[in-house]
């Protein structure tokens, strides 16, 4: 199968999904109102709440949610064949991720841009907030642990990429200072910074950076040194003002995302490469089943609960018009689905261009596929870039810089969000030092995932990745539960929300039980002592939250039935009018 055929067909489905399905959601399910006073206007303070052009909001939202996860998950999942991975990415993006991201943003806008955890308390029940915070804490812990190991593996495997990545930090600070002090647009300085970063790639090839001497001096593995250094950076970055490092890195990475996608798309079109992988792979005996693990291995890129954390309480504070939620939320999901699509093609068509091995050898078994996932994507992008005349060695470093930059951006956001969650948990538990001391909260947010990442062995693409996937999909399901209850209370048709909700809850619960049995019966001490209890806690909290959501949904359905005896349309309009008036008065 020519890769370009798959690419065009998938992008056409994404375009149709945005054109028609998102329009249906906008009009019939979420009933967006262009006259509604958004929180950006109602609480405008020029800092957090600020009405912003929808294209700028989309850029910030997209780069915040599109980290390395939509690259890694599909790069593992093609082990089962490119057919199941592609179907889940395409259908998941159109009918699950689009609904989830769009819905979380729309509901947050209607509730003063509150976070999804706070919305769970208001829409589902008070206990839901604490339970939701526990799930989010686990999710962010796993996100930060996983991506620290992703970066570490790439630093060790491609030391030529270290220098260009390190240069990104001072350049981002310069861009931040320039934009903040001159009050100017970020486009030109971010493009200049990106050009300088890419200009450092040949320098990185001449001077590869390793920590082997330091590791030898300390008597530890190089991976341990890199992980500590990465978390030390994340600690400092999370304490700096967002305009100084986080936002300018987003500006630069936004341009880098466009360059990477352009290289992949042009490389596929010019090379006319054929997909070397089978549609459905005849996997070796003893391999894990793609049902249900496919649906948690490919999390970001099909549907991701992390997006609801960004959409609610952050993106929602910048929306100029409520109708912008369709473009920002649904199109953001489509953008991430497109990145996952590129990962599938890179790991099934591009990877064999620069490799001396066949695809069957590269994906010989699940452990090999998992351990080599990121490297396969890097080599795949290098293969597509070589179709454009770029030397394979340079293209490999370029691809590594892209993945590391995305993963680092995810960690920048993840550690900062983790600090907020730790403080919120401290507030609920009435632990005053944890709730009010920023340094202490940041230390906790850093040390917990650091300890998890330091576990001996390669967990990033194996055990921890599956735990991350289940927790991420669980968060997405719970966010959909909040949206479903809200939609039902508004007397609108909740089927578009309930279908992905039920599917995700079944697949996630199934995967949690599967992994729990695997951990509990493992010969590895870390599986039995640490991972099995962790999986069990997540599963119990998930079941509890599902019960709370089911009870709230049942209550909302009963209230809907009572409203139908009167005038639901009038009642719905009255509710929306009350929200609009309340926000305006506030």
XYZ file of C-alpha atoms in Angstrom:
586
model
C 0.000 0.000 0.000
C 1.512 3.405 -0.973
C 1.911 5.544 2.138
C 0.600 8.621 0.317
C -2.769 6.899 -0.293
C -3.204 6.223 3.428
C -2.113 9.771 4.228
C -4.585 11.437 1.848
C -7.475 9.162 2.847
C -6.969 9.755 6.584
C -6.595 13.528 6.193
C -9.778 13.582 4.076
C -11.690 11.819 6.872
C -10.313 14.303 9.410
C -11.470 17.186 7.194
C -14.961 15.693 6.835
C -15.127 15.123 10.586
C -14.363 18.764 11.268
C -16.671 20.047 8.548
C -19.746 18.010 9.468
C -19.436 16.203 12.803
C -17.997 19.123 14.748
C -20.749 21.315 13.254
C -23.338 18.845 14.583
C -21.706 18.888 18.032
C -21.550 22.674 17.998
C -25.198 23.140 17.112
C -27.072 20.153 18.554
C -25.001 18.877 21.484
C -23.164 21.847 22.994
C -25.409 24.575 21.501
C -22.675 27.200 21.236
C -23.894 30.772 21.378
C -21.824 33.570 19.765
C -23.512 36.086 22.090
C -22.487 34.251 25.270
C -20.132 36.288 27.490
C -17.053 34.114 27.852
C -14.929 34.101 31.049
C -12.150 35.862 29.092
C -14.432 38.907 28.891
C -16.277 38.503 32.187
C -13.097 38.221 34.285
C -10.595 39.958 32.030
C -7.409 40.700 34.022
C -4.762 40.761 31.275
C -2.886 37.877 32.921
C -4.923 34.648 32.989
C -8.229 35.849 31.552
C -7.677 37.556 28.215
C -9.857 37.491 25.061
C -7.536 36.228 22.323
C -7.748 35.635 18.585
C -8.873 32.050 17.973
C -5.860 31.247 15.791
C -3.467 32.263 18.565
C -5.477 30.323 21.147
C -5.405 27.293 18.868
C -1.629 27.520 18.520
C -1.058 27.661 22.279
C -3.607 24.913 22.931
C -2.265 22.608 20.226
C 1.391 22.886 21.189
C 0.456 22.323 24.863
C -1.346 19.045 24.134
C 0.771 17.770 21.223
C 3.833 16.410 22.973
C 5.720 13.202 22.258
C 2.841 10.888 23.287
C 1.083 10.830 19.867
C 4.458 9.821 18.435
C 5.368 7.082 20.921
C 2.000 5.320 21.248
C 1.444 4.673 17.524
C 5.130 3.760 17.133
C 4.524 0.898 19.580
C 1.022 -0.025 18.379
C 1.993 -0.754 14.760
C 3.480 -3.969 16.173
C -0.068 -5.365 15.843
C -0.229 -4.072 12.253
C -0.802 -0.662 10.747
C -4.503 -1.390 10.122
C -5.765 -1.521 13.745
C -3.560 1.431 14.740
C -4.761 3.546 11.808
C -8.450 2.731 12.359
C -8.226 3.624 16.060
C -6.359 6.881 15.362
C -8.802 8.004 12.646
C -12.072 6.954 14.283
C -10.832 7.869 17.744
C -9.900 11.369 16.595
C -13.210 12.031 14.812
C -15.662 10.451 17.255
C -13.845 10.404 20.605
C -11.009 12.949 20.867
C -12.956 15.650 19.038
C -15.954 15.198 21.342
C -13.757 15.045 24.452
C -11.559 18.081 23.743
C -14.398 20.170 22.341
C -16.736 19.172 25.187
C -14.266 19.809 28.013
C -13.576 23.274 26.602
C -17.247 24.127 26.043
C -18.357 23.020 29.525
C -15.464 24.858 31.184
C -16.371 28.071 29.323
C -19.943 27.713 30.619
C -18.628 27.343 34.172
C -16.272 30.316 34.546
C -13.270 28.454 33.027
C -13.011 26.072 35.969
C -10.770 23.003 35.789
C -12.188 19.594 34.965
C -11.600 18.451 38.561
C -13.651 21.332 39.953
C -16.311 20.740 37.299
C -16.535 17.109 38.409
C -17.399 18.356 41.907
C -20.110 20.692 40.600
C -21.578 18.463 37.886
C -21.172 14.960 39.365
C -20.753 15.435 43.128
C -18.414 16.672 45.861
C -16.638 13.329 46.301
C -15.819 13.316 42.594
C -13.386 16.218 42.966
C -11.110 14.409 45.421
C -11.249 11.181 43.407
C -10.561 13.047 40.191
C -7.540 14.772 41.758
C -6.096 11.396 42.762
C -6.444 10.124 39.188
C -4.914 13.309 37.770
C -2.028 13.056 40.272
C -1.275 9.527 39.066
C -1.606 10.632 35.431
C 0.826 13.532 35.770
C 3.248 11.393 37.785
C 3.323 8.813 35.008
C 3.508 11.487 32.266
C 6.561 13.101 33.860
C 8.257 9.769 34.628
C 7.664 8.366 31.146
C 8.864 11.413 29.237
C 11.962 11.840 31.369
C 12.986 8.347 30.256
C 11.995 9.133 26.645
C 14.366 12.118 26.670
C 17.069 10.122 28.438
C 16.978 7.316 25.887
C 17.233 9.787 23.006
C 20.109 11.671 24.671
C 21.983 8.380 25.084
C 21.073 7.046 21.634
C 21.616 10.331 19.771
C 24.207 12.399 21.686
C 24.497 14.658 18.618
C 21.054 16.053 19.511
C 22.036 17.194 23.009
C 23.726 20.454 21.988
C 20.864 21.733 19.752
C 18.376 20.891 22.533
C 20.419 22.683 25.194
C 20.712 25.754 22.972
C 16.898 25.878 22.879
C 16.739 26.962 26.534
C 18.730 30.242 26.373
C 17.196 31.042 22.982
C 13.691 30.598 24.430
C 14.588 32.920 27.321
C 15.842 35.545 24.852
C 12.623 35.221 22.835
C 10.570 35.537 26.025
C 12.429 38.657 27.135
C 12.136 40.206 23.677
C 8.400 39.549 23.337
C 7.606 40.545 26.929
C 9.608 43.768 26.982
C 8.923 44.921 23.425
C 5.259 43.825 23.536
C 5.723 42.481 20.037
C 4.501 39.423 18.119
C 6.357 36.174 18.761
C 6.369 34.861 15.182
C 9.577 36.441 13.856
C 11.781 35.937 16.957
C 10.584 32.325 17.345
C 11.394 31.579 13.688
C 14.866 33.132 14.122
C 15.401 31.007 17.248
C 14.384 27.848 15.375
C 16.796 28.634 12.531
C 19.614 29.034 15.087
C 18.663 25.719 16.731
C 18.819 23.896 13.404
C 22.088 25.656 12.605
C 23.504 23.981 15.723
C 22.753 20.477 14.394
C 26.081 20.243 12.470
C 27.798 21.566 15.595
C 26.111 18.832 17.625
C 27.310 16.252 15.125
C 30.864 17.503 15.569
C 30.604 17.691 19.372
C 28.256 14.982 20.704
C 27.530 15.402 24.432
C 27.509 12.486 26.880
C 27.493 12.149 30.674
C 29.573 8.966 30.660
C 32.565 10.535 32.496
C 30.303 11.908 35.252
C 28.409 8.620 35.501
C 31.672 6.705 35.776
C 32.895 9.073 38.484
C 29.682 8.567 40.478
C 29.556 4.836 39.794
C 26.051 4.900 38.275
C 24.509 4.317 34.863
C 24.402 7.297 32.451
C 20.589 7.065 32.371
C 20.471 7.849 36.101
C 22.518 11.010 35.610
C 20.382 12.193 32.697
C 17.118 11.587 34.596
C 18.315 13.607 37.592
C 19.501 16.446 35.344
C 16.210 16.469 33.442
C 14.147 16.694 36.621
C 16.444 19.384 38.024
C 15.721 21.389 34.886
C 11.967 20.661 35.182
C 12.003 21.862 38.815
C 13.610 25.165 37.863
C 11.472 25.630 34.743
C 8.248 25.111 36.709
C 9.193 27.922 39.118
C 10.033 30.494 36.437
C 7.355 32.900 35.142
C 5.526 31.334 32.197
C 6.464 34.220 29.882
C 10.176 33.707 30.523
C 10.605 30.087 29.368
C 7.412 28.035 28.989
C 5.559 30.328 26.576
C 8.559 31.170 24.347
C 9.434 27.453 24.138
C 5.856 26.925 22.989
C 6.348 29.599 20.319
C 9.524 27.926 19.048
C 8.066 24.416 19.210
C 4.990 25.586 17.340
C 7.197 26.451 14.375
C 9.148 23.228 14.861
C 5.912 21.203 14.779
C 4.977 22.756 11.442
C 8.448 22.089 10.017
C 8.374 18.439 11.162
C 4.897 17.830 9.731
C 5.918 19.519 6.468
C 9.045 17.361 6.154
C 7.026 14.188 6.766
C 4.186 15.105 4.391
C 6.517 16.223 1.592
C 8.773 13.219 2.154
C 5.815 10.843 1.817
C 4.559 12.598 -1.324
C 7.956 12.854 -3.033
C 9.248 9.397 -2.146
C 6.020 7.517 -2.905
C 7.213 4.921 -0.387
C 5.277 1.717 0.181
C 4.192 0.613 3.648
C 6.427 -2.330 4.557
C 4.356 -3.527 7.536
C 1.396 -5.928 7.328
C -2.136 -4.578 7.730
C -2.636 -7.002 10.635
C 0.543 -8.530 12.012
C 0.820 -12.238 12.769
C 2.461 -11.594 16.138
C 4.668 -14.181 17.884
C 3.124 -16.538 20.426
C 2.952 -15.040 23.905
C 2.595 -11.468 22.644
C 0.011 -9.280 24.392
C -3.345 -9.020 22.666
C -4.129 -5.810 20.778
C -7.622 -5.969 22.311
C -7.781 -4.064 24.710
C -4.128 -2.917 24.885
C -4.197 -1.084 21.541
C -6.698 1.412 22.956
C -4.454 2.366 25.869
C -1.143 2.091 23.995
C -2.386 4.721 21.526
C -3.763 7.291 23.952
C -2.709 10.719 22.703
C -3.454 10.736 18.978
C -6.808 8.980 19.392
C -8.117 10.467 22.662
C -6.236 11.799 25.674
C -7.439 12.827 29.122
C -4.455 15.176 29.412
C -6.208 17.423 26.892
C -9.104 18.038 29.275
C -6.627 19.419 31.841
C -5.324 21.928 29.296
C -8.692 22.780 27.731
C -10.499 23.386 31.012
C -9.170 26.114 33.224
C -6.394 27.202 30.819
C -7.532 27.455 27.192
C -11.046 28.292 28.410
C -9.733 31.525 29.963
C -8.598 32.858 26.588
C -11.608 32.148 24.361
C -12.941 35.348 22.776
C -16.224 33.809 21.571
C -17.894 30.615 22.697
C -18.155 29.499 19.071
C -14.321 29.504 18.903
C -14.428 26.324 21.020
C -15.270 24.302 17.916
C -12.147 25.415 16.064
C -9.787 25.303 19.044
C -11.059 22.103 20.681
C -12.034 19.864 17.777
C -9.293 21.064 15.426
C -6.733 20.582 18.206
C -7.777 16.917 18.373
C -7.498 16.656 14.575
C -4.002 18.163 14.707
C -2.841 15.581 17.233
C -4.477 12.799 15.230
C -2.507 13.993 12.206
C 0.722 13.748 14.212
C -0.196 10.177 15.229
C -0.898 9.401 11.565
C 2.587 10.648 10.650
C 4.060 8.425 13.369
C 2.296 5.360 11.922
C 3.649 6.100 8.445
C 7.161 6.849 9.715
C 7.313 3.521 11.554
C 5.853 1.424 8.740
C 7.218 3.074 5.582
C 9.987 5.555 6.426
C 11.905 3.421 8.929
C 13.017 0.827 6.358
C 14.561 3.481 4.081
C 17.510 4.121 6.403
C 17.677 0.651 7.959
C 19.546 -2.438 6.842
C 16.825 -4.555 8.440
C 13.382 -5.551 7.239
C 10.317 -4.279 9.090
C 9.736 -7.774 10.538
C 13.179 -7.669 12.140
C 12.654 -4.163 13.533
C 9.317 -5.247 15.067
C 10.342 -8.819 15.872
C 8.418 -8.991 19.167
C 6.552 -6.679 21.524
C 9.546 -5.949 23.762
C 11.667 -5.014 20.750
C 8.850 -2.860 19.358
C 8.377 -1.104 22.691
C 12.055 -0.473 23.385
C 12.705 0.829 19.876
C 9.531 2.853 19.363
C 11.009 6.347 19.577
C 14.098 5.348 17.636
C 11.899 3.864 14.906
C 10.048 7.168 14.563
C 13.327 9.095 14.421
C 14.665 6.779 11.719
C 11.342 6.942 9.855
C 11.393 10.733 9.735
C 15.028 10.565 8.618
C 13.926 8.246 5.813
C 11.254 10.673 4.610
C 13.700 13.588 4.916
C 16.232 11.716 2.781
C 13.605 11.717 0.015
C 13.985 15.500 0.049
C 17.755 15.338 -0.334
C 18.617 15.831 3.355
C 21.524 13.594 4.496
C 20.265 10.706 6.624
C 22.641 11.463 9.534
C 21.507 15.101 9.716
C 17.863 14.119 9.344
C 18.210 11.640 12.246
C 19.488 14.372 14.560
C 16.717 16.700 13.347
C 14.047 14.096 14.182
C 15.601 13.427 17.606
C 15.613 17.167 18.385
C 11.919 17.354 17.444
C 10.885 14.464 19.718
C 13.044 15.627 22.634
C 11.669 19.173 22.327
C 8.069 17.943 22.377
C 8.745 15.649 25.343
C 10.489 18.451 27.250
C 7.567 20.801 26.604
C 5.200 18.157 27.971
C 7.358 17.870 31.097
C 7.506 21.663 31.506
C 3.708 21.758 31.534
C 3.325 18.475 33.429
C 5.480 19.400 36.435
C 3.784 22.807 36.691
C 0.332 21.183 36.575
C 1.477 18.570 39.082
C 2.403 21.361 41.489
C -1.107 22.796 41.195
C -2.621 19.360 41.876
C -0.366 18.774 44.902
C -1.434 22.147 46.331
C -5.099 21.377 45.689
C -4.789 17.984 47.376
C -3.016 19.676 50.285
C -5.899 22.123 50.562
C -8.509 19.345 50.652
C -6.444 17.306 53.136
C -5.836 20.483 55.183
C -2.066 20.101 54.989
C -1.255 23.784 55.050
C 2.491 23.649 54.159
C 1.709 21.550 51.077
C -1.132 23.826 50.002
C 0.651 27.149 50.449
C 4.390 26.513 50.055
C 5.226 26.607 46.340
C 8.712 25.194 46.841
C 7.496 22.224 48.901
C 4.700 21.474 46.422
C 7.198 21.620 43.541
C 9.605 19.304 45.373
C 6.814 16.725 45.794
C 5.741 17.168 42.164
C 9.339 16.510 41.081
C 10.527 13.769 43.431
C 7.582 11.365 43.015
C 7.950 10.903 39.219
C 11.753 11.046 39.600
C 11.639 8.042 41.932
C 9.425 6.160 39.478
C 11.706 6.949 36.532
C 14.766 5.733 38.456
C 13.430 2.161 38.714
C 16.047 -0.106 37.104
C 15.174 -1.356 33.624
C 13.532 0.180 30.569
C 10.006 1.015 31.710
C 9.303 3.951 29.420
C 7.884 1.912 26.557
C 6.769 -1.099 28.544
C 5.174 -1.221 31.949
C 5.028 2.484 32.757
C 3.788 3.320 29.274
C 0.814 0.977 29.715
C 0.073 2.417 33.163
C 0.304 5.913 31.685
C -2.054 4.907 28.871
C -4.685 3.413 31.168
C -4.590 6.413 33.519
C -4.726 8.842 30.600
C -7.698 7.074 28.994
C -9.393 6.819 32.378
C -9.058 10.590 32.805
C -10.558 11.051 29.337
C -13.480 8.805 30.237
C -14.142 10.716 33.435
C -13.972 14.050 31.592
C -16.511 12.660 29.116
C -18.684 11.670 32.088
C -18.713 15.300 33.257
C -19.637 16.438 29.735
C -22.346 13.729 29.423
C -24.027 14.726 32.680
C -23.954 18.414 31.699
C -25.382 17.703 28.235
C -28.118 15.525 29.736
C -29.048 18.232 32.232
C -29.432 20.597 29.285
C -31.984 18.207 27.719
C -29.803 17.607 24.685
C -28.923 14.310 23.038
C -25.944 12.807 24.952
C -25.363 9.805 22.631
C -22.335 11.427 20.919
C -20.699 11.697 24.359
C -21.952 8.434 25.876
C -20.665 6.134 23.108
C -16.946 7.063 23.470
C -17.446 7.255 27.254
C -18.719 3.666 27.567
C -16.127 2.353 25.100
C -13.239 3.980 26.974
C -14.442 2.827 30.392
C -14.738 -0.779 29.187
C -11.340 -0.814 27.461
C -9.574 0.959 30.343
C -11.072 -1.270 33.042
C -10.224 -4.331 30.984
C -6.627 -3.170 30.553
C -6.300 -2.363 34.280
C -7.472 -5.851 35.225
C -5.157 -7.436 32.631
C -2.146 -5.527 33.922
C -3.094 -6.158 37.565
C -3.043 -9.917 36.964
C 0.275 -9.622 35.113
C 1.895 -7.593 37.909
C 0.502 -9.745 40.716
C 1.761 -12.982 39.146
C 5.129 -11.575 38.013
C 8.470 -12.892 39.239
C 9.792 -9.325 39.422
C 9.738 -7.817 42.918
C 9.049 -4.297 41.633
C 5.935 -5.550 39.798
C 4.498 -7.215 42.901
C 5.490 -4.609 45.491
C 5.027 -1.351 43.557
C 3.182 -1.692 40.252
C 0.452 -4.132 41.309
C -0.655 -1.934 44.260
C -0.457 1.169 42.035
C -2.615 -0.489 39.384
C -5.069 -1.681 42.072
C -5.443 1.809 43.574
C -6.084 3.330 40.148
C -8.658 0.610 39.396
C -10.521 1.086 42.708
C -10.625 4.872 42.298
C -11.812 4.388 38.711
C -14.655 2.111 39.755
C -15.677 4.533 42.484
C -15.730 7.453 40.086
C -17.680 5.438 37.502
C -20.338 4.710 40.120
C -20.492 8.399 41.073
C -20.795 9.356 37.394
C -23.501 6.740 36.752
C -25.553 8.007 39.700
C -25.167 11.617 38.530
C -26.160 10.625 34.987
C -29.203 8.757 36.268
C -30.246 11.787 38.316
C -29.746 14.110 35.347
C -31.829 11.785 33.152
C -34.620 11.794 35.743
C -34.547 15.601 35.870
C -34.627 15.649 32.084
C -37.748 13.480 32.122
C -39.403 15.874 34.535
C -38.515 18.811 32.296
C -39.997 17.096 29.261
C -43.395 17.341 30.898
C -42.990 21.106 30.604
C -40.929 22.951 28.002
C -37.341 21.646 27.829
C -36.314 24.061 25.111
C -37.486 27.002 27.153
C -35.861 25.595 30.287
C -32.574 25.040 28.467
C -32.625 28.562 27.143
C -33.415 29.832 30.623
C -30.465 27.923 32.109
C -28.079 29.290 29.504
C -29.422 32.780 30.018
C -28.858 32.458 33.771
C -25.246 31.361 33.155
C -24.665 34.231 30.754
C -26.145 36.790 33.119
C -24.280 35.426 36.121
C -20.952 35.534 34.320
C -21.591 39.035 33.004
C -22.567 40.366 36.438
C -19.540 38.706 38.029
